[in-house]
Coordinates of C-alpha atoms and ligand atoms in Angstrom, one line a residue:
X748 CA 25.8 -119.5 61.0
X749 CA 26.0 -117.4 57.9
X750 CA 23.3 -118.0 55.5
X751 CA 22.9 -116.6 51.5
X752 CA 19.8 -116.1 50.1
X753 CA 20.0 -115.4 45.9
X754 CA 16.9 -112.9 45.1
X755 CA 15.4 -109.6 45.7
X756 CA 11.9 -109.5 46.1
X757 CA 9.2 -109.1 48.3
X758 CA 9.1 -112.9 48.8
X759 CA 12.8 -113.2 49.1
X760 CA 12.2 -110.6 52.1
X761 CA 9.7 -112.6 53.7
X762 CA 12.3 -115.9 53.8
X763 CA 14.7 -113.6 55.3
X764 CA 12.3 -112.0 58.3
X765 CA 11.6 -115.8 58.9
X766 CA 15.0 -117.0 58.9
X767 CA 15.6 -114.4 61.1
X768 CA 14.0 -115.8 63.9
X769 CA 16.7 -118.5 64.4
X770 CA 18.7 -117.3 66.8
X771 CA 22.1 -119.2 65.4
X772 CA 21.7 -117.1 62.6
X773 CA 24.9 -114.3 62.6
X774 CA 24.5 -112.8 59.2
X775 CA 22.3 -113.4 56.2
X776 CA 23.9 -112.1 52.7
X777 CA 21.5 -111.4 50.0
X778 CA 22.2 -110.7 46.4
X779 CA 21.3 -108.4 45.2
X780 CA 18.2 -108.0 47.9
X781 CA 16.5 -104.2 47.8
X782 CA 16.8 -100.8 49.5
X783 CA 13.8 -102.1 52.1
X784 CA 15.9 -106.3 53.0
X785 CA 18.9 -104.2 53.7
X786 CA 17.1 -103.6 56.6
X787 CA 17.2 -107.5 57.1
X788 CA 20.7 -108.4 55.2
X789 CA 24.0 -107.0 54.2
X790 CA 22.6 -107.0 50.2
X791 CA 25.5 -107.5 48.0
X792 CA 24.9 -106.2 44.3
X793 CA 25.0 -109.1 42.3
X794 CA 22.3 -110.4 40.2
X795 CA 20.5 -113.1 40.7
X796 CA 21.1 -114.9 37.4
X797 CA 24.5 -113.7 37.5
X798 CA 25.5 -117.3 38.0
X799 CA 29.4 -116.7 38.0
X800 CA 29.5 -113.7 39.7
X801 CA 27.3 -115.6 42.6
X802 CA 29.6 -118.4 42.9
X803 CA 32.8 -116.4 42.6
X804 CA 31.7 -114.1 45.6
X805 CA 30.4 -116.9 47.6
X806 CA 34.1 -118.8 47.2
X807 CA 35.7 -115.6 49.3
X808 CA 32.4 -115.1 51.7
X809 CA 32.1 -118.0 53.1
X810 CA 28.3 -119.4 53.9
X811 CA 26.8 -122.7 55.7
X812 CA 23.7 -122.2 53.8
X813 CA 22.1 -120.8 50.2
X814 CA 18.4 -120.5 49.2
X815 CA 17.6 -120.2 46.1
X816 CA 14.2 -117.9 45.8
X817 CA 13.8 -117.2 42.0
X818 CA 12.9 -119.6 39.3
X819 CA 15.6 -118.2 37.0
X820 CA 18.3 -118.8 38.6
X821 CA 17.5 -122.2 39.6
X822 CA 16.7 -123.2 36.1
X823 CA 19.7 -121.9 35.5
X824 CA 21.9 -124.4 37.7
X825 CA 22.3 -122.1 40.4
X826 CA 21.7 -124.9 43.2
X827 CA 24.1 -127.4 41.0
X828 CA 27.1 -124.9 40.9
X829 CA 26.6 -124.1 44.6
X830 CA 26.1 -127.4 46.0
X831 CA 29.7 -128.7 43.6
X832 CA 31.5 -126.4 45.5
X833 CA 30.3 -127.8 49.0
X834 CA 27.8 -124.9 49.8
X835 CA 24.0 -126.8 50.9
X836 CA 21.2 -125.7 49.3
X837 CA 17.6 -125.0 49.6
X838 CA 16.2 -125.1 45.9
X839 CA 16.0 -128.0 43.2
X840 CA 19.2 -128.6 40.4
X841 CA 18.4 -127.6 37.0
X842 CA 17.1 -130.7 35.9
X843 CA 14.2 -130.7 38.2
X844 CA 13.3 -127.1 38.2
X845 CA 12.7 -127.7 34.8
X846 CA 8.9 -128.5 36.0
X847 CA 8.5 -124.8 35.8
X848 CA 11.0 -123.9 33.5
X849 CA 9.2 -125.7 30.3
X850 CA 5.8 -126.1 30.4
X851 CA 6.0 -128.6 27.5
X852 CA 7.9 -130.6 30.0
X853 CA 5.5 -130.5 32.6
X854 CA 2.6 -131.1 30.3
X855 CA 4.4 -134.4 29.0
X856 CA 5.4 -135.5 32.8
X857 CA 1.3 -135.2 34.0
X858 CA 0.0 -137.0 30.9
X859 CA 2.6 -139.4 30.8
X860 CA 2.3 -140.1 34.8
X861 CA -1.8 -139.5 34.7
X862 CA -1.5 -136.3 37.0
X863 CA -5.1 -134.6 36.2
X864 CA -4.1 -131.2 34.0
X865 CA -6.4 -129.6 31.2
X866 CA -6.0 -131.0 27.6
X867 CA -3.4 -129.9 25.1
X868 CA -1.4 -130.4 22.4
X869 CA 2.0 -129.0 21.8
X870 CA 3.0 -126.8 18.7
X871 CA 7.2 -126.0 17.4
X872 CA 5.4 -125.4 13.9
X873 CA 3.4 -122.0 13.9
X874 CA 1.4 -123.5 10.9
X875 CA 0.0 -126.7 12.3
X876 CA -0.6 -124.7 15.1
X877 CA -2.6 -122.0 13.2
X878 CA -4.2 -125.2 11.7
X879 CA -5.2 -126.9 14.7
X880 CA -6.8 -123.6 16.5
X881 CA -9.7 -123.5 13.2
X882 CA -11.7 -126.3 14.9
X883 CA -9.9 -125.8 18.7
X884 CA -12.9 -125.6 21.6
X885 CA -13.0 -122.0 22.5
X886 CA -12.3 -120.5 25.0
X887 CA -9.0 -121.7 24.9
X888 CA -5.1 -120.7 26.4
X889 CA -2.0 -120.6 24.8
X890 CA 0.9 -120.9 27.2
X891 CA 4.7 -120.1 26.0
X892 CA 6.9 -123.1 26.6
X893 CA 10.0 -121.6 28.6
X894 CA 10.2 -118.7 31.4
X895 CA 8.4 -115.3 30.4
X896 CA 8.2 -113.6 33.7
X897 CA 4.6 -114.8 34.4
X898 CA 3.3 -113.4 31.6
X899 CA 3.7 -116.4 28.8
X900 CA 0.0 -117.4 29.1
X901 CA -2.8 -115.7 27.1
X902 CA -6.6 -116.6 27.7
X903 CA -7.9 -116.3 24.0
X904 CA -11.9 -115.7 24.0
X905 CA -12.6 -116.0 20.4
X906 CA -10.6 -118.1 17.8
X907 CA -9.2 -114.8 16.2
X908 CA -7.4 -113.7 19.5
X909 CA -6.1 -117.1 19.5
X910 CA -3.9 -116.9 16.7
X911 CA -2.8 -113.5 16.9
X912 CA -1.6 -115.0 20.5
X913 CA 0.3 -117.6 18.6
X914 CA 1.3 -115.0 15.8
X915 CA 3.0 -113.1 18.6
X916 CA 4.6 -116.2 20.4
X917 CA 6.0 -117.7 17.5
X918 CA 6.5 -115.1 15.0
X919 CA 6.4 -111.7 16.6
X920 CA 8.1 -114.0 19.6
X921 CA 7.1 -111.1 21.8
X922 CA 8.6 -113.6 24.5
X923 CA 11.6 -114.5 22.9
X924 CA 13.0 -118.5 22.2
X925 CA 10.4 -119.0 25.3
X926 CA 8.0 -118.8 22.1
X927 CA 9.8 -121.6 20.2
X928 CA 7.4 -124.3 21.1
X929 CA 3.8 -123.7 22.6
X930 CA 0.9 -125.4 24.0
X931 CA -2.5 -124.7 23.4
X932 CA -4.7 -126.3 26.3
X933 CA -8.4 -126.5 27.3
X934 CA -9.9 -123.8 29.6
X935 CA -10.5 -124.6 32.6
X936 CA -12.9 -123.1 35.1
X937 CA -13.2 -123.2 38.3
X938 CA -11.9 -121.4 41.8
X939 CA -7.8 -121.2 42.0
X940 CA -6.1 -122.4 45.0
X941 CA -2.4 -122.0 44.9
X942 CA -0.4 -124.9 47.9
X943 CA 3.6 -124.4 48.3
X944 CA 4.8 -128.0 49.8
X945 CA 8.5 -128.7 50.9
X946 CA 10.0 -131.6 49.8
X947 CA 13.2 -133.6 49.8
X948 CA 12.0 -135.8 47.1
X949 CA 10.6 -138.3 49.0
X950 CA 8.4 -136.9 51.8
X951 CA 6.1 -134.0 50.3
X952 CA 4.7 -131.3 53.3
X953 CA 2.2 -129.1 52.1
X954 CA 2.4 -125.9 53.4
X955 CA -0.9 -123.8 54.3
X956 CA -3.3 -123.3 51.0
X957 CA -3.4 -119.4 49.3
X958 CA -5.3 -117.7 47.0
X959 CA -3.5 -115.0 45.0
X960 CA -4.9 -112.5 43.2
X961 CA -3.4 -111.7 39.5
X962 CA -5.4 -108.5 38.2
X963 CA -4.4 -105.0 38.6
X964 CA -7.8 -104.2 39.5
X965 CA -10.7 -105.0 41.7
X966 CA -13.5 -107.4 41.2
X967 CA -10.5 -109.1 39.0
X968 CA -10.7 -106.4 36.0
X969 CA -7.4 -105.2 34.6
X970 CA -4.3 -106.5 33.1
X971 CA -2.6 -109.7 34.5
X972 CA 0.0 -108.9 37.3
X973 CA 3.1 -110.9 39.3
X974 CA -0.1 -110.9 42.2
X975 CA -1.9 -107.7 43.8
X976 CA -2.7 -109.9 47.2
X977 CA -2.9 -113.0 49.0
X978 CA -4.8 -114.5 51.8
X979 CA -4.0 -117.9 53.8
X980 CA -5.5 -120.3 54.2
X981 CA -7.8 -120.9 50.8
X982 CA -11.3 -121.8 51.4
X983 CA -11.8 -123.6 48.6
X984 CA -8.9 -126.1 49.7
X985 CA -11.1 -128.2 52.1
X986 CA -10.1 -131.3 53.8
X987 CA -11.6 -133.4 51.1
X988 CA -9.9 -131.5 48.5
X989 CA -6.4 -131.5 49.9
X990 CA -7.0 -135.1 50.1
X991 CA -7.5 -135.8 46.6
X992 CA -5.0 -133.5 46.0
X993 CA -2.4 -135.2 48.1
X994 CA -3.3 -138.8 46.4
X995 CA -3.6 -137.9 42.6
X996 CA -1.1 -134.7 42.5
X997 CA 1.2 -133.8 45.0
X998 CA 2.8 -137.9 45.3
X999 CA 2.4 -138.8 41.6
X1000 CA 4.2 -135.7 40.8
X1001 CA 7.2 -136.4 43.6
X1002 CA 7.1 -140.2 42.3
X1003 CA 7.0 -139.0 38.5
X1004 CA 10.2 -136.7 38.7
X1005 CA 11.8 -139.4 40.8
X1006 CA 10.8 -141.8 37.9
X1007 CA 12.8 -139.7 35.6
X1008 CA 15.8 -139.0 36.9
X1009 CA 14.8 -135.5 38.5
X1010 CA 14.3 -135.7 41.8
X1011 CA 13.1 -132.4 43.0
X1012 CA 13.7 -130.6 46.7
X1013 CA 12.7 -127.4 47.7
X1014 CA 9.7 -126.1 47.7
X1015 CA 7.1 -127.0 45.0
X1016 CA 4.5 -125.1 44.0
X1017 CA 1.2 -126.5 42.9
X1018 CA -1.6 -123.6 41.0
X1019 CA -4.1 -125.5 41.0
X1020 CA -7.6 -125.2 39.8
X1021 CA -11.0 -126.6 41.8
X1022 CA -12.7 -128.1 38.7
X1023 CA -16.2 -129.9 38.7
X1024 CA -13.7 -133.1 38.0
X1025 CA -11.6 -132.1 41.0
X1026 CA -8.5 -130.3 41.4
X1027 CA -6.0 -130.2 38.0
X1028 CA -2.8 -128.7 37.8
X1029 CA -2.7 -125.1 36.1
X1030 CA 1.0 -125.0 36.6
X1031 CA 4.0 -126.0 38.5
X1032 CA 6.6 -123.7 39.9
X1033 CA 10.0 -125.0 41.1
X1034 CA 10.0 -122.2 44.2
X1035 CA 7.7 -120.3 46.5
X1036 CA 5.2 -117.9 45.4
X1037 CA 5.0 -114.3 45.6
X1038 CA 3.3 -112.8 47.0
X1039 CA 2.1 -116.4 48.4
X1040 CA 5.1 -116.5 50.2
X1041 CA 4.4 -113.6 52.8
X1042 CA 0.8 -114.8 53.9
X1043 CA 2.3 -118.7 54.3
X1044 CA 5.8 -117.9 56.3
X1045 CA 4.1 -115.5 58.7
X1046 CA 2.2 -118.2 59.9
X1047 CA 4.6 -121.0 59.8
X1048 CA 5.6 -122.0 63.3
X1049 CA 8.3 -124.3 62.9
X1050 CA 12.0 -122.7 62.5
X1051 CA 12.4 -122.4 58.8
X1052 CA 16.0 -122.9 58.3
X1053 CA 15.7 -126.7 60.1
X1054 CA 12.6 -127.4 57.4
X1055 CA 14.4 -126.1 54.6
X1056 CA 17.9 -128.3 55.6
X1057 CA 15.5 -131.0 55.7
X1058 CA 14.3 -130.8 52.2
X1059 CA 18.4 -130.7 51.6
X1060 CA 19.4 -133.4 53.9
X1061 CA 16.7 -136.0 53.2
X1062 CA 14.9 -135.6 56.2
X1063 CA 11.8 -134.2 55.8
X1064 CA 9.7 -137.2 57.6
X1065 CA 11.0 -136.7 60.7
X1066 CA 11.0 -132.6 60.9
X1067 CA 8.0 -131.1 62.2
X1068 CA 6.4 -128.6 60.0
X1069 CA 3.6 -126.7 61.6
X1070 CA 1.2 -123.9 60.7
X1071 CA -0.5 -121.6 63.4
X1072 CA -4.5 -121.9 62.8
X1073 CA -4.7 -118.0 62.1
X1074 CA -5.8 -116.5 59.0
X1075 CA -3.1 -114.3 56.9
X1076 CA -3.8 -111.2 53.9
X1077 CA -1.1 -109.9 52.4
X1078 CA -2.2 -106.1 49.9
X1079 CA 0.5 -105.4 47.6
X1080 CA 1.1 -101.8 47.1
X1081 CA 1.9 -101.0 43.4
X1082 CA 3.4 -98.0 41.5
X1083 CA 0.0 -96.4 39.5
X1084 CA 0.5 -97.8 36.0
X1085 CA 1.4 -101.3 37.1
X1086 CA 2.1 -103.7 35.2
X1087 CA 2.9 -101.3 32.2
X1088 CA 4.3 -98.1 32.6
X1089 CA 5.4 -96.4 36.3
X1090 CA 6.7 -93.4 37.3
X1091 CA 9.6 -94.3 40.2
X1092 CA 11.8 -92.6 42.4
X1093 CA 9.2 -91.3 45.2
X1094 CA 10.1 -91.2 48.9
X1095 CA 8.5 -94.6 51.0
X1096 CA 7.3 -94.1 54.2
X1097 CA 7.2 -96.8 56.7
X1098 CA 6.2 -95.9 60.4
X1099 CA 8.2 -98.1 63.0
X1100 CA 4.8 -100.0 64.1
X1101 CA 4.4 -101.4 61.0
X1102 CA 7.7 -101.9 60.1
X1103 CA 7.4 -106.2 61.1
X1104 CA 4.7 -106.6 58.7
X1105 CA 6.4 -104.9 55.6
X1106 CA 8.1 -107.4 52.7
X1107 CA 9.8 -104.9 50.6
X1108 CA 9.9 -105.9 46.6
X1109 CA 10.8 -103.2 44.2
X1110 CA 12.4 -99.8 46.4
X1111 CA 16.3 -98.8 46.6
X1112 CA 18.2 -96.8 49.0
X1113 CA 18.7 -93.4 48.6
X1114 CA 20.9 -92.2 51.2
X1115 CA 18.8 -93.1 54.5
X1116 CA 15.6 -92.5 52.3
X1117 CA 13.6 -95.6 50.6
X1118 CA 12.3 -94.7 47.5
X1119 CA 10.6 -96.6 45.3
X1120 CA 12.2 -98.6 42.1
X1121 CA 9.6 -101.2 40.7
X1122 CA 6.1 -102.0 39.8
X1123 CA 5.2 -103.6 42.9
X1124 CA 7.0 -101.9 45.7
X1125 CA 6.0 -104.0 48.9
X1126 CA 3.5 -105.9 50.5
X1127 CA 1.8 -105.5 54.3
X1128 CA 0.3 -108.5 55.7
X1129 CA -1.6 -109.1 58.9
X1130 CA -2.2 -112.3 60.5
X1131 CA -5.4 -112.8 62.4
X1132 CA -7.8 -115.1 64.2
X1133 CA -10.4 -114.9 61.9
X1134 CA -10.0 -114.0 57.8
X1135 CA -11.5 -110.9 58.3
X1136 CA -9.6 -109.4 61.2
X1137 CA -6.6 -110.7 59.0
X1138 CA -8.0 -108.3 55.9
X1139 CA -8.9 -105.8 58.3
X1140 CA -5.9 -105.7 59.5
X1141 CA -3.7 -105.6 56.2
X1142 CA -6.0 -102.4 55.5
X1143 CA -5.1 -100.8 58.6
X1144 CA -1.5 -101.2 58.2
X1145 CA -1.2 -100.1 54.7
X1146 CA -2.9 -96.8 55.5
X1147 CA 0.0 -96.0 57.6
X1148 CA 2.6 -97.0 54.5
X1149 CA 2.5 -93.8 51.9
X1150 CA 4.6 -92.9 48.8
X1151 CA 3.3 -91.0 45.9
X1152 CA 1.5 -92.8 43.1
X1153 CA 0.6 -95.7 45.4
X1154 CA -2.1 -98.1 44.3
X1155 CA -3.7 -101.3 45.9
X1156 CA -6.4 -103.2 45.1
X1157 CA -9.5 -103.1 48.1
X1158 CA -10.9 -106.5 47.5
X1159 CA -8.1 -108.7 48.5
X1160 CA -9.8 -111.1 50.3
X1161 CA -13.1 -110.8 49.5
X1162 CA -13.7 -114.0 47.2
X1163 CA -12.3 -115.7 50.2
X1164 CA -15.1 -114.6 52.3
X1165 CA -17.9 -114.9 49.5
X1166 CA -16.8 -119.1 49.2
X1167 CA -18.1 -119.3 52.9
Ligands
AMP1583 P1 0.2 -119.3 34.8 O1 1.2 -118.3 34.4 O2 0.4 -120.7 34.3 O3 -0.1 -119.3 36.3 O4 -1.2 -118.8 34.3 C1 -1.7 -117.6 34.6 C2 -3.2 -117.7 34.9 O5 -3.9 -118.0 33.7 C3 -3.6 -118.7 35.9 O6 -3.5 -118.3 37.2 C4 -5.0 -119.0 35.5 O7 -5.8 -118.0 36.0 C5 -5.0 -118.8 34.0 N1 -4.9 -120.1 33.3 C6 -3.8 -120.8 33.0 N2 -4.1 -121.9 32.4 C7 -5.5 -122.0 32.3 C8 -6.4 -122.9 31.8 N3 -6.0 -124.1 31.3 N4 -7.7 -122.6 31.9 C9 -8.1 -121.5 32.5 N5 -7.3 -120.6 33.0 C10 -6.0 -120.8 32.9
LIG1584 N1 2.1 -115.7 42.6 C1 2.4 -116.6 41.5 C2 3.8 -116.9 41.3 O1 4.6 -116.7 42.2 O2 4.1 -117.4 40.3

């Protein structure tokens, strides 16, 4: 079987290692990949919202398989133009990965379908919405409508840094037409637990809970990042929770898109937040999570390509979907300067030992030599019997990875252990 996987990422690295471990598999493509998945995959350099290109080299290479990683391409109708021309997918159409794609969208489908999600109102007129934020509860967040690489949402503290955030969304549109229309919404507090599910649109599995962690910096200082870490499985998502969850969320939301017209397979992504009202949605993404992804595949025990041809096929309540019982912490190591400006180009070293528990995100090939090419550059995760010997062991592993201008945070993990 020859599979294709569209991305290039450190989670798009970890699908791959996984798939890998069906023995059926012959050859996985992956376009464009990295320096560190060729490792993994015959990388083929074409983007991954290259649409075109993607579907014009996949009509003369053959494949019995795509997944879709990235949420760009998929709102972009990558999985529509593959699937017309007889290639299965793993990924939602473009209709349905609109859940991520517009968060006015996915504010209108929770209130509309009475999935618990802060309060908000929604803004195309910079005026009214300058208007509204005089009297607004403050602390409050002003999220971009469309895709802005993670970085569309700004926690204002004071009413001033509120509309400057607007002034620079709708006027300065420092996101581009994802700035168009806004929402502004209450802020929440509470712990964040982030759960991946598969689905095929009727059956929804969630996968093993996460906690990421977005700031550059320990004790969650610094700037907001793609995610510095990871552990599995979330503490704060008990048995209780994941109940409630599972009966006012994760079903309503499956039923909701199925009530309009979008049925969604794939994996969905619920951030959630553990309020004193319960769990509410803090966003939807139409894909898995990095760096979520390389805590939750490592301890997936199920074969991955049959769970994700079940989301495809339809049949998702007869495929077993099980999770080892261990603990997993994933420590992204970054380029110093991340997530503004990095100096790149310095030689990676991976020993051989640790080689299995390295998802490779931002490093090209030069030569034989990896050197490194992005803000984060990859992540080592250790699985573990308890959370600690997982963090303990992340930390030991990525003392033996070196580059120059390396930075990690040295708390991943460590809110995890304080909720016990
Ligand atoms: P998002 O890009 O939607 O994941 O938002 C980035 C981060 O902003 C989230 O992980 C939260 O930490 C924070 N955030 C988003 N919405 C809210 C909210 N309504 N209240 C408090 N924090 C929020
Ligand atoms: N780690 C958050 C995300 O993938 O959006």
């Amino acid at each position: 079987m020859k599979i294709m996987v569209v991305g290039g990422g450190g989670r798009e690295h970890a699908i791959i290692k996984k798939l890998k471990e069906n023995k059926d598999i012959e050859k996985i493509y992956a376009l464009p990949g990295n320096g560190g998945i060729a490792a993994d995959a015959e990388c083929v350099a074409i983007s991954a919202t290259d649409i075109d290109g993607i579907c014009e080299w996949a009509k003369s290479n053959p494949v019995d398989y795509a997944v879709v990683a990235p949420d760009d391409p998929l709102v972009l109708g990558a999985v529509d133009r593959l699937t017309a021309m007889g290639i299965p997918c793993f990924g939602p159409e473009a209709k349905a990965a609109i859940i991520e794609g517009s968060k006015v969208f996915s504010k209108n489908l929770m209130k509309k379908y009475g999935i618990p999600t802060a309060e908000y109102e929604v803004f195309s007129d910079m005026e009214k919405a300058l208007a509204y934020l005089e009297t607004a509860p403050i602390p409050t967040v002003i999220k971009a409508d469309g895709l802005a690489l993670g970085k569309g949402v700004i926690i204002a503290m004071t009413r001033d840094e509120a509309k400057d955030a607007v002034k620079s969304m709708m006027q300065d549109k420092i996101f581009g037409a994802s700035g168009n229309n806004i929402v502004i919404e209450e802020f929440l507090t509470g712990p964040e637990v982030s759960v991946l599910s598969f689905t095929d649109g009727k059956t929804v599995v969630p996968m093993i809970s996460s906690m990421d962690h977005k700031r550059a910096l320990d004790n969650d200082e610094g700037l907001n990042t793609g995610g510095m870490g990871t552990v599995a499985p979330n503490p704060y998502y008990t048995k209780a929770v994941a109940k409630e969850c599972m009966e006012k969320i994760f079903l309503p939301t499956i039923n909701a898109m199925n009530a309009e017209g979008r049925t969604f397979k794939g994996c969905l992504y619920f951030g959630l937040m553990i309020t004193e009202k319960g769990p509410k949605v803090i966003e939807y993404n139409c894909r898995f999570g990095d760096p979520e992804t390389q805590v939750v595949l490592p301890l997936l025990e199920s074969d991955l390509l049959t769970v994700m041809k079940a989301t495809t096929d339809g049949t998702l309540a007869e495929t077993e979907v099980k999770f080892s019982d261990k603990h997993a912490c994933c420590v992204i190591m970054a380029s110093k300067g991340y997530p503004q400006k990095y100096d790149k180009g310095f030689a990676i070293d991976i020993p051989e030992d640790v080689k299995d528990s390295v998802y490779v995100a931002g490093a090209v090939l030069d030569g034989t030599t990896l050197k490194t090419s992005g803000g984060r550059v990859l992540g080592v995760t250790a699985t573990g019997a308890c959370l600690d010997c997982a963090i303990n062991g992340a930390y030991e592993k990525v003392k033996k990875v070196s580059f120059d201008n390396a930075f990690y945070r040295n708390d991943i993990g460590k809110k995890a252990k304080e909720a016990k």
